[in-house]
Short mmCIF file of C-alpha atoms in Angstrom, two decimals:
data_model
loop_
_atom_site.label_atom_id
_atom_site.label_comp_id
_atom_site.label_asym_id
_atom_site.label_seq_id
_atom_site.Cartn_x
_atom_site.Cartn_y
_atom_site.Cartn_z
CA MET G 170 -18.75 15.88 75.36
CA ASP G 171 -22.16 15.10 76.86
CA GLN G 172 -23.63 13.04 73.96
CA VAL G 173 -22.60 10.43 71.40
CA ARG G 174 -21.52 11.83 68.01
CA ASN G 175 -20.68 9.90 64.82
CA VAL G 176 -17.61 10.97 62.89
CA SER G 177 -16.62 9.64 59.43
CA ALA G 178 -13.61 10.23 57.19
CA LEU G 179 -13.38 9.67 53.41
CA PHE G 180 -10.14 8.63 51.77
CA ASP G 181 -9.46 8.50 48.03
CA ALA G 182 -8.09 5.19 46.81
CA ALA G 183 -4.44 5.35 45.89
CA PRO G 184 -4.02 5.24 42.08
CA VAL G 185 -3.17 1.76 40.85
CA ASN G 186 -0.16 1.66 38.56
CA ILE G 187 -0.18 -0.37 35.35
CA THR G 188 2.59 -2.37 33.71
CA VAL G 189 4.16 -1.25 30.44
CA SER G 190 6.35 -3.81 28.67
CA VAL G 191 8.78 -3.91 25.76
CA ALA G 192 9.70 -7.14 23.96
CA LYS G 193 12.12 -7.66 21.09
CA GLN G 194 11.04 -9.95 18.26
CA SER G 195 14.18 -10.25 16.25
CA SER G 196 16.66 -12.22 14.28
CA GLY G 197 18.81 -9.07 14.35
CA SER G 198 20.05 -7.02 17.28
CA GLY G 199 19.33 -3.59 18.72
CA SER G 200 18.29 -1.60 21.76
CA VAL G 201 15.22 0.32 22.93
CA SER G 202 15.71 3.45 25.02
CA SER G 203 13.22 5.23 27.27
CA ALA G 204 13.28 7.92 29.96
CA ILE G 205 11.09 5.68 32.15
CA ALA G 206 13.22 3.76 34.63
CA GLY G 207 13.39 0.03 33.93
CA LEU G 208 11.80 0.21 30.49
CA ALA G 209 14.99 0.53 28.44
CA CYS G 210 16.19 -2.69 26.81
CA ASP G 211 19.81 -2.91 25.64
CA ASN G 212 21.32 -5.14 22.95
CA THR G 213 21.50 -8.14 25.29
CA CYS G 214 18.01 -8.08 26.82
CA SER G 215 14.93 -9.67 25.27
CA SER G 216 12.26 -7.79 27.22
CA SER G 217 11.72 -5.17 29.90
CA GLN G 218 8.85 -3.68 31.88
CA ALA G 219 8.03 -0.81 34.21
CA SER G 220 5.15 0.24 36.43
CA VAL G 221 3.62 3.63 35.56
CA ALA G 222 0.53 5.61 36.45
CA PRO G 223 -2.38 5.58 34.00
CA GLY G 224 -2.11 8.52 31.60
CA THR G 225 1.69 8.45 31.52
CA VAL G 226 3.07 9.25 28.06
CA VAL G 227 5.52 6.51 27.08
CA SER G 228 8.18 7.34 24.48
CA LEU G 229 10.50 4.70 23.02
CA THR G 230 13.38 4.94 20.56
CA ALA G 231 14.80 1.94 18.70
CA THR G 232 18.49 1.83 17.71
CA PRO G 233 19.70 -1.11 15.60
CA ALA G 234 23.10 -2.61 16.36
CA SER G 235 25.84 -2.81 13.76
CA GLY G 236 24.84 -5.28 11.05
CA SER G 237 21.12 -4.98 11.83
CA SER G 238 18.25 -2.70 10.88
CA PHE G 239 15.04 -1.78 12.67
CA GLY G 240 12.02 -3.53 11.13
CA GLY G 241 9.29 -1.63 12.98
CA TRP G 242 6.99 -1.53 16.01
CA SER G 243 3.85 -3.50 16.76
CA GLY G 244 1.32 -3.20 19.57
CA PRO G 245 0.21 0.37 20.38
CA CYS G 246 2.81 1.72 17.90
CA SER G 247 3.60 1.04 14.25
CA GLY G 248 6.13 2.19 11.66
CA THR G 249 9.82 2.74 12.30
CA GLY G 250 9.91 6.18 13.94
CA THR G 251 9.75 7.03 17.64
CA CYS G 252 7.06 5.08 19.48
CA SER G 253 4.84 7.29 21.64
CA PHE G 254 1.60 6.29 23.37
CA THR G 255 -0.36 6.99 26.54
CA ALA G 256 -0.46 4.18 29.10
CA SER G 257 -4.03 3.08 29.66
CA ALA G 258 -5.70 0.77 32.15
CA SER G 259 -7.97 -0.52 29.38
CA GLY G 260 -5.74 -0.43 26.27
CA SER G 261 -2.66 -2.30 25.10
CA ASN G 262 0.57 -1.38 26.88
CA SER G 263 2.79 -4.11 25.43
CA VAL G 264 5.14 -2.98 22.66
CA GLN G 265 7.14 -5.23 20.34
CA ALA G 266 10.27 -4.02 18.53
CA SER G 267 11.63 -5.99 15.57
CA PHE G 268 15.29 -5.93 14.56
CA VAL G 269 16.41 -7.77 11.43
CA PRO G 270 19.81 -8.48 9.89
CA ALA G 271 20.78 -5.64 7.58
CA ALA G 272 20.94 -6.81 3.99
CA ALA G 273 23.47 -4.82 2.00
CA SER G 274 22.07 -5.98 -1.32
CA PRO G 275 18.80 -7.88 -0.88
CA ALA G 276 17.78 -9.94 -3.87
CA VAL G 277 15.41 -7.99 -6.10
CA LEU G 278 12.18 -9.49 -7.38
CA SER G 279 10.45 -8.38 -10.56
CA GLN G 280 7.49 -9.55 -12.59
CA GLY G 281 8.50 -12.31 -14.98
CA ARG G 282 11.78 -12.99 -13.14
CA SER G 283 11.39 -15.75 -10.56
CA LEU G 284 14.04 -16.48 -7.93
CA THR G 285 14.62 -20.23 -8.01
CA ASN G 286 16.36 -22.90 -5.92
CA LEU G 287 16.08 -20.87 -2.72
CA ALA G 288 17.31 -22.66 0.40
CA ALA G 289 17.77 -21.86 4.09
CA ALA G 290 18.39 -23.69 7.35
CA ALA G 291 15.69 -23.88 10.03
CA GLY G 292 15.34 -20.62 11.96
CA VAL G 293 16.86 -18.43 9.23
CA SER G 294 14.96 -15.47 7.74
CA ALA G 295 15.72 -14.39 4.15
CA TYR G 296 14.80 -10.95 2.79
CA TYR G 297 13.89 -9.68 -0.67
CA GLN G 298 12.47 -6.48 -2.14
CA PHE G 299 10.66 -5.18 -5.22
CA THR G 300 8.88 -2.13 -6.61
CA VAL G 301 5.82 -1.91 -8.85
CA PRO G 302 4.94 0.57 -11.62
CA GLN G 303 2.39 3.32 -11.08
CA TRP G 304 -0.19 1.47 -13.17
CA ALA G 305 -0.07 -1.71 -11.06
CA THR G 306 -3.16 -2.62 -9.04
CA ARG G 307 -3.43 -6.03 -7.34
CA VAL G 308 -0.08 -7.56 -6.30
CA SER G 309 0.60 -11.26 -5.72
CA VAL G 310 3.71 -12.77 -4.08
CA ARG G 311 4.06 -16.56 -4.15
CA THR G 312 6.33 -19.43 -3.13
CA SER G 313 6.19 -22.84 -4.76
CA GLY G 314 8.00 -26.15 -5.04
CA GLY G 315 10.89 -27.53 -3.07
CA THR G 316 11.00 -29.34 0.25
CA GLY G 317 10.75 -28.19 3.87
CA ASP G 318 8.50 -25.53 5.35
CA SER G 319 8.60 -21.72 5.10
CA ASN G 320 6.35 -18.80 6.05
CA LEU G 321 5.88 -15.76 3.79
CA TYR G 322 5.47 -12.14 4.98
CA VAL G 323 5.22 -8.94 2.91
CA GLY G 324 5.69 -5.37 4.16
CA ILE G 325 4.90 -2.13 2.33
CA GLY G 326 7.52 0.53 2.96
CA GLN G 327 9.13 -1.39 5.81
CA VAL G 328 10.53 -4.83 6.58
CA PRO G 329 7.67 -7.07 7.75
CA THR G 330 7.52 -8.86 11.07
CA THR G 331 5.38 -11.83 12.04
CA THR G 332 2.82 -9.44 13.57
CA ALA G 333 3.28 -6.20 11.58
CA ASN G 334 2.86 -6.85 7.87
CA ALA G 335 0.66 -6.13 4.86
CA CYS G 336 0.16 -9.82 4.19
CA ALA G 337 1.17 -13.12 5.77
CA SER G 338 0.85 -16.71 4.56
CA THR G 339 1.73 -19.45 7.03
CA VAL G 340 0.37 -22.53 5.27
CA SER G 341 2.33 -25.73 5.73
CA GLY G 342 5.01 -26.36 3.11
CA ASN G 343 6.10 -23.93 0.41
CA GLN G 344 2.85 -23.11 -1.39
CA ALA G 345 2.28 -19.66 0.14
CA THR G 346 0.44 -16.81 -1.60
CA CYS G 347 0.08 -13.18 -0.51
CA ASN G 348 -2.43 -11.00 -2.40
CA PHE G 349 -2.88 -7.30 -1.62
CA ASP G 350 -3.59 -3.92 -3.22
CA ALA G 351 -0.64 -1.93 -4.54
CA GLU G 352 0.28 1.30 -2.78
CA HIS G 353 1.57 4.17 -4.86
CA SER G 354 3.23 6.49 -2.37
CA GLN G 355 6.42 8.07 -3.66
CA SER G 356 9.33 5.59 -3.77
CA THR G 357 7.31 2.76 -2.19
CA VAL G 358 9.43 -0.38 -1.73
CA TYR G 359 7.89 -3.75 -0.93
CA PHE G 360 9.83 -6.10 1.35
CA VAL G 361 9.48 -9.89 1.45
CA ARG G 362 10.50 -12.05 4.39
CA LEU G 363 10.79 -15.82 4.08
CA ASP G 364 11.11 -17.65 7.42
CA ALA G 365 12.43 -21.22 7.52
CA LEU G 366 10.26 -23.14 9.98
CA SER G 367 12.26 -26.18 8.94
CA THR G 368 15.16 -26.43 6.51
CA TYR G 369 13.88 -25.80 3.00
CA SER G 370 15.46 -26.08 -0.46
CA GLY G 371 14.49 -25.86 -4.11
CA VAL G 372 11.87 -23.15 -3.43
CA THR G 373 10.75 -20.65 -6.10
CA LEU G 374 9.70 -17.09 -5.20
CA ASP G 375 7.94 -14.81 -7.68
CA VAL G 376 5.83 -11.64 -7.83
CA SER G 377 3.22 -10.44 -10.30
CA TRP G 378 0.66 -7.65 -10.53
CA GLN G 379 -2.39 -6.70 -12.50
CA GLU G 380 -2.17 -3.79 -14.90
CA ALA G 381 -4.58 -0.92 -14.41
CA PRO G 382 -6.78 -0.54 -17.51
CA MET G 383 -5.96 2.38 -19.80
CA LEU G 384 -8.79 4.58 -21.06
CA THR G 385 -7.97 6.51 -24.25
CA VAL G 386 -10.26 9.41 -25.23
CA ARG G 387 -9.98 11.02 -28.68
CA LYS G 388 -11.72 14.01 -30.22
CA VAL G 389 -12.56 13.42 -33.88
CA GLY G 390 -14.34 15.41 -36.59
CA ILE G 391 -13.83 18.92 -37.94
CA GLY G 392 -15.53 20.64 -35.02
CA GLN G 393 -14.15 21.69 -31.65
CA GLY G 394 -15.15 20.58 -28.17
CA THR G 395 -14.01 19.01 -24.93
CA ILE G 396 -14.43 15.59 -23.36
CA SER G 397 -14.32 15.93 -19.59
CA HIS G 398 -14.50 13.75 -16.50
CA GLU G 399 -13.62 14.30 -12.85
CA GLN G 400 -12.79 17.96 -13.56
CA VAL G 401 -10.25 16.96 -16.23
CA SER G 402 -10.85 18.19 -19.79
CA CYS G 403 -9.47 16.78 -23.03
CA THR G 404 -9.49 18.59 -26.39
CA SER G 405 -7.45 16.16 -28.51
CA THR G 406 -6.23 12.68 -27.49
CA CYS G 407 -5.86 11.83 -23.81
CA THR G 408 -4.95 8.63 -21.97
CA TYR G 409 -5.96 7.90 -18.38
CA THR G 410 -4.99 5.09 -16.01
CA LYS G 411 -8.09 3.79 -14.24
CA MET G 412 -8.63 1.52 -11.27
CA LEU G 413 -9.80 -1.94 -12.31
CA ASN G 414 -13.61 -2.04 -12.75
CA SER G 415 -13.97 1.64 -11.85
CA ILE G 416 -16.74 3.58 -13.60
CA THR G 417 -16.01 6.80 -15.51
CA THR G 418 -18.65 9.20 -16.80
CA LEU G 419 -17.56 11.25 -19.82
CA LEU G 420 -19.19 14.54 -20.82
CA ALA G 421 -18.96 15.90 -24.38
CA THR G 422 -19.27 19.69 -24.64
CA PRO G 423 -19.13 21.32 -28.10
CA ALA G 424 -17.36 24.65 -28.51
CA ALA G 425 -19.21 27.71 -29.84
CA GLY G 426 -20.13 27.14 -33.48
CA SER G 427 -19.75 23.35 -33.22
CA THR G 428 -22.19 20.55 -32.49
CA PHE G 429 -21.71 17.13 -30.94
CA LYS G 430 -22.44 14.38 -33.47
CA GLY G 431 -22.03 11.33 -31.23
CA TRP G 432 -19.77 8.82 -29.50
CA GLY G 433 -17.71 6.01 -30.97
CA GLY G 434 -15.62 3.13 -29.68
CA ALA G 435 -16.55 1.90 -26.20
CA CYS G 436 -19.28 4.58 -26.02
CA ALA G 437 -20.90 3.90 -29.40
CA SER G 438 -24.09 2.68 -27.72
CA ALA G 439 -24.58 6.11 -26.10
CA GLY G 440 -25.27 7.62 -29.53
CA THR G 441 -25.64 11.40 -29.46
CA ASN G 442 -26.25 11.70 -25.72
CA ASN G 443 -23.71 14.13 -24.34
CA THR G 444 -22.74 11.73 -21.52
CA CYS G 445 -21.33 8.23 -21.64
CA THR G 446 -20.42 5.77 -18.87
CA VAL G 447 -17.41 3.46 -19.24
CA THR G 448 -16.44 0.54 -16.99
CA ALA G 449 -12.66 -0.02 -16.80
CA ASP G 450 -12.70 -3.82 -16.98
CA GLN G 451 -10.07 -3.73 -19.75
CA ALA G 452 -8.23 -1.21 -21.94
CA LYS G 453 -10.76 0.86 -23.90
CA GLU G 454 -10.88 3.69 -26.43
CA VAL G 455 -13.64 6.27 -26.79
CA THR G 456 -14.11 8.83 -29.58
CA ALA G 457 -16.24 11.96 -29.52
CA ASN G 458 -17.23 13.47 -32.88
CA PHE G 459 -17.67 17.24 -33.14
CA PHE G 460 -18.93 19.03 -36.28
CA ASP G 461 -18.48 22.66 -37.37
CA PRO G 462 -20.81 23.62 -40.30
CA LYS G 463 -18.80 26.75 -41.16
CA LYS G 464 -15.62 24.74 -41.48
CA MET G 465 -17.48 22.22 -43.59
CA ALA G 466 -18.81 24.99 -45.88
CA ALA G 467 -15.33 26.46 -46.23
CA LEU G 468 -13.92 23.04 -46.98
CA MET G 469 -16.59 22.39 -49.61
CA GLY G 470 -15.79 25.76 -51.18
CA VAL G 471 -12.15 24.83 -51.50
CA ILE G 472 -13.08 21.51 -53.05
CA THR G 473 -15.39 23.26 -55.55
CA LEU G 474 -12.63 25.65 -56.60
CA LEU G 475 -10.25 22.78 -57.11
CA LEU G 476 -12.78 20.92 -59.22
CA ASP G 477 -13.50 24.03 -61.32
CA ASP G 478 -9.82 24.36 -62.09
#
């Protein structure tokens, strides 16, 4: 080589692994299994972690021990099924699994039936459940009275944890309130968890809900026609459950040979306009009057014959 030459080499940086962790938040017992080495956590461990490459799909399965039930995931997963997520250098890779003591017959709450004189030692979690009718809207769960200090958590469709819940109230003492919208999925059960931060006694727990306003629509008069809204038609008397303060527009359509004579009830101010708007701030009734001149003439003829006799 008779002259100086510069030579360079480029090397890609080795991919940096990231840490995925599993922690158990529980007053019950259970295990978390995974195909990733080091990530499984048996009944005796409280947490585990493993180093994986970014983009690795992490799959976790929770199995409650005898006498416990699985309350759900939090972190990058939720619900109670298999937890599956992709490890990311920028996202959350820390999963929490909650196991709770299985309650064979949890106390059942209902509107108008308070549970009174509740007591528990510090560190104990008590569980309750309730359902609401299809016409319920806003739900309220409350604790009151007694001594000590408790925290209130509510879960919809699954047992709540301190981090995965529909509502949490952690005010000091026993004056907690949880307000939330009702969910009307099939067979929805609401679960209540009451944690004793310190020993409490004499506490009252109750639940209540607002009733969805009922809108009743009636066809009146000797004519025929339909009262429709939201692609639903009514030709006689119909009752609808409405969301609180929702607005419904009703349309009156006379049948052939009939005419629309006007609205009554909550729509009386609309007069003979064929549309009427109703706000569901309370239970309301609306009437729509249809008139058929031929039927009226026939009816008058019958009356005349009767009078002539």
